[in-house]
Structure formats: C-alpha cells, structure tokens
Amino acid sequence: MYRDLRLRALQEAPDAFGSSFAAESMRSDPAWAQRILAATTSGKDCPLFAFDGEQVCGLIWCKLSADEPSRADLYQMWVAPEARGQGLGHALLEAAVDWARMKGCRQVHLGVTAADSPALRLYQGHGFRAIGPLEPLREGSPLMAQAMVLGLPH
C-alpha cells in the first residue's frame, strides 16, 4: 500500500518531491516493507495515511530530527487528485503536527516547491512561515524549494 501510494504520488506530482519516481521505483519489495516496518516501530517516525473508504488516497510522513530533539520534519505530503477538496490535506497535516507536539517538539519543518500552489497555501494556512533562502528541489532540477517552519507553543 505504501509503495503503491508513494510511487503514484511521484508520478502524479514529480515536481513536488525531493525524490523521483525513477529513484524510488528501483527499491525492491522487501526494501519497501523494511522501510515502513522500521518507521512504524522506531518511535521517531509517523507515517500517516488518508483513506476514502477502503482506498488509500493520501500520505504524510513526520520524523523526529536526529540532530535537534525539539524538531520534527514533514515529508511525502500528497493527496490523490480524485480525493482533493475534501479536507484530507488539512487532516493529514493536523495529525502530523499533533504527533510532533505529543513528542515534545517545539518546531515542525518542511520543504515545498517554490510556487504559488495549493500545497504552499495549505502550509501557510496552518501557520508555517518561510525560512532561509531557496534551495534546489533536488540535484539536476531547475526547480527551487522553500524551507518552512511552524512553531509549536508549549
């Protein structure tokens, strides 16, 4: 389920992620299984999925920073086109931020492709603000990414 959703996201929105379909599709099935098993047992990762009935249609991954104990990072945020407009992005984002807060984090960080996009507006609407200079989305890409942060009051 995770593999299929992640690969679909990379195909549908290739300019939204730091990784690519070409890179991720090279993983073996056991590697995908190990990745999600490690995440769900580490206590430092929180992969969250959205469902429309039985169909998985959204993903966000929250991970505690190894370098900064009071920081969490968000990755892999995506909602399938047919499920957009139902509030799933908001729900996934809120659940990830709530998990980070529960883990004692004071900040949540993410990167978003620098463009006027629904993703950027979603993050801004939840209080994330731009920090630092634009950086390349990934090696070889002309697109730029903007780092964003959300402070979590305690």
XYZ file of C-alpha atoms in Angstrom:
154
model
C 0.000 0.000 0.000
C 2.739 2.453 0.981
C 4.864 1.633 -2.064
C 1.962 1.967 -4.469
C 0.814 5.283 -2.992
C 4.320 6.742 -2.861
C 5.087 5.775 -6.447
C 1.739 7.144 -7.616
C 2.477 10.439 -5.858
C 5.892 10.681 -7.506
C 4.354 10.058 -10.923
C 1.396 12.411 -10.471
C 3.344 15.284 -8.914
C 7.008 14.857 -9.912
C 7.824 18.500 -9.145
C 6.580 18.277 -5.563
C 9.184 15.961 -4.079
C 12.885 15.866 -3.386
C 12.981 12.292 -4.685
C 11.890 10.979 -8.060
C 9.871 8.092 -9.441
C 12.992 6.789 -11.193
C 14.931 6.641 -7.925
C 12.141 5.247 -5.756
C 10.869 2.667 -8.249
C 14.250 0.917 -8.068
C 13.547 -0.222 -4.484
C 12.729 -3.893 -4.040
C 9.510 -5.022 -2.356
C 11.478 -6.163 0.732
C 13.137 -2.719 0.910
C 9.713 -1.029 0.877
C 8.451 -3.408 3.557
C 11.536 -2.781 5.700
C 11.180 0.978 5.296
C 7.611 1.051 6.582
C 8.294 -1.537 9.310
C 11.238 0.490 10.598
C 9.138 3.654 10.563
C 6.211 2.154 12.435
C 8.413 0.661 15.148
C 11.065 3.370 15.619
C 9.062 5.786 17.763
C 10.762 8.531 15.724
C 8.686 8.268 12.555
C 4.986 8.729 11.985
C 3.761 7.791 8.519
C 0.082 8.694 8.244
C -2.380 7.656 5.554
C -5.732 9.045 4.455
C -8.454 6.719 3.227
C -11.583 7.151 1.193
C -13.473 4.053 2.283
C -11.080 1.160 1.662
C -8.935 3.123 -0.791
C -5.741 4.784 0.460
C -5.578 8.253 -1.059
C -3.175 10.379 0.966
C 0.111 10.338 2.834
C 2.277 12.441 5.108
C 5.408 11.351 6.961
C 6.565 13.071 10.147
C 10.015 12.276 11.511
C 11.800 13.460 14.625
C 15.101 15.149 13.836
C 18.190 13.138 14.780
C 20.153 16.385 15.284
C 17.588 18.564 17.045
C 15.446 16.798 19.672
C 12.814 19.538 19.671
C 12.294 19.421 15.892
C 10.187 17.286 13.566
C 10.319 17.232 9.773
C 7.455 16.586 7.359
C 7.932 14.661 4.122
C 5.970 12.975 1.351
C 2.754 15.007 1.743
C 0.349 14.102 -1.056
C -3.368 13.603 -1.663
C -4.661 11.814 -4.766
C -6.334 14.145 -7.291
C -9.698 12.385 -7.010
C -9.694 12.917 -3.227
C -8.650 16.577 -3.183
C -11.041 19.222 -1.925
C -12.349 17.053 0.927
C -10.053 18.392 3.650
C -7.735 15.375 3.672
C -4.605 17.500 3.321
C -5.679 19.569 6.323
C -6.448 16.433 8.333
C -3.119 14.783 7.488
C -1.188 17.947 8.300
C -3.018 18.457 11.599
C -2.455 14.821 12.614
C 1.272 15.052 11.850
C 1.645 18.322 13.774
C -0.319 16.862 16.699
C 2.044 13.861 16.756
C 5.079 16.181 16.758
C 3.555 18.196 19.596
C 2.861 14.989 21.554
C 6.526 14.036 21.080
C 7.581 17.334 22.683
C 8.677 19.139 19.539
C 8.824 22.913 19.512
C 9.127 23.232 15.723
C 7.943 21.414 12.618
C 9.902 21.914 9.398
C 9.124 21.098 5.786
C 10.189 21.991 2.290
C 7.813 22.949 -0.501
C 8.401 23.645 -4.167
C 8.645 27.418 -4.537
C 5.470 28.295 -6.463
C 2.034 29.682 -5.779
C 0.464 26.279 -5.209
C -2.272 24.634 -3.154
C 0.478 22.981 -1.084
C 2.100 26.312 -0.213
C -1.279 27.835 0.633
C -2.125 24.811 2.826
C 1.087 25.190 4.816
C 0.698 28.960 5.139
C -2.898 28.477 6.264
C -1.653 26.255 9.077
C 0.834 28.874 10.236
C 4.026 27.709 8.529
C 6.336 30.529 7.514
C 9.201 30.638 5.035
C 12.739 30.500 6.419
C 16.101 30.706 4.740
C 16.981 31.029 1.079
C 15.527 28.967 -1.741
C 17.456 25.772 -2.472
C 17.367 23.347 -5.402
C 14.492 20.866 -5.120
C 16.869 18.015 -5.970
C 20.066 17.523 -7.905
C 19.619 18.302 -11.576
C 16.257 20.044 -11.143
C 15.753 23.675 -12.182
C 13.002 23.958 -9.545
C 13.614 25.549 -6.184
C 12.286 24.596 -2.760
C 11.408 26.834 0.167
C 12.043 25.680 3.738
C 9.184 26.457 6.119
C 8.745 26.210 9.873
C 5.840 26.094 12.293
C 6.475 26.986 15.925
C 4.672 24.835 18.493
C 3.978 26.715 21.717
C 4.253 24.753 24.942
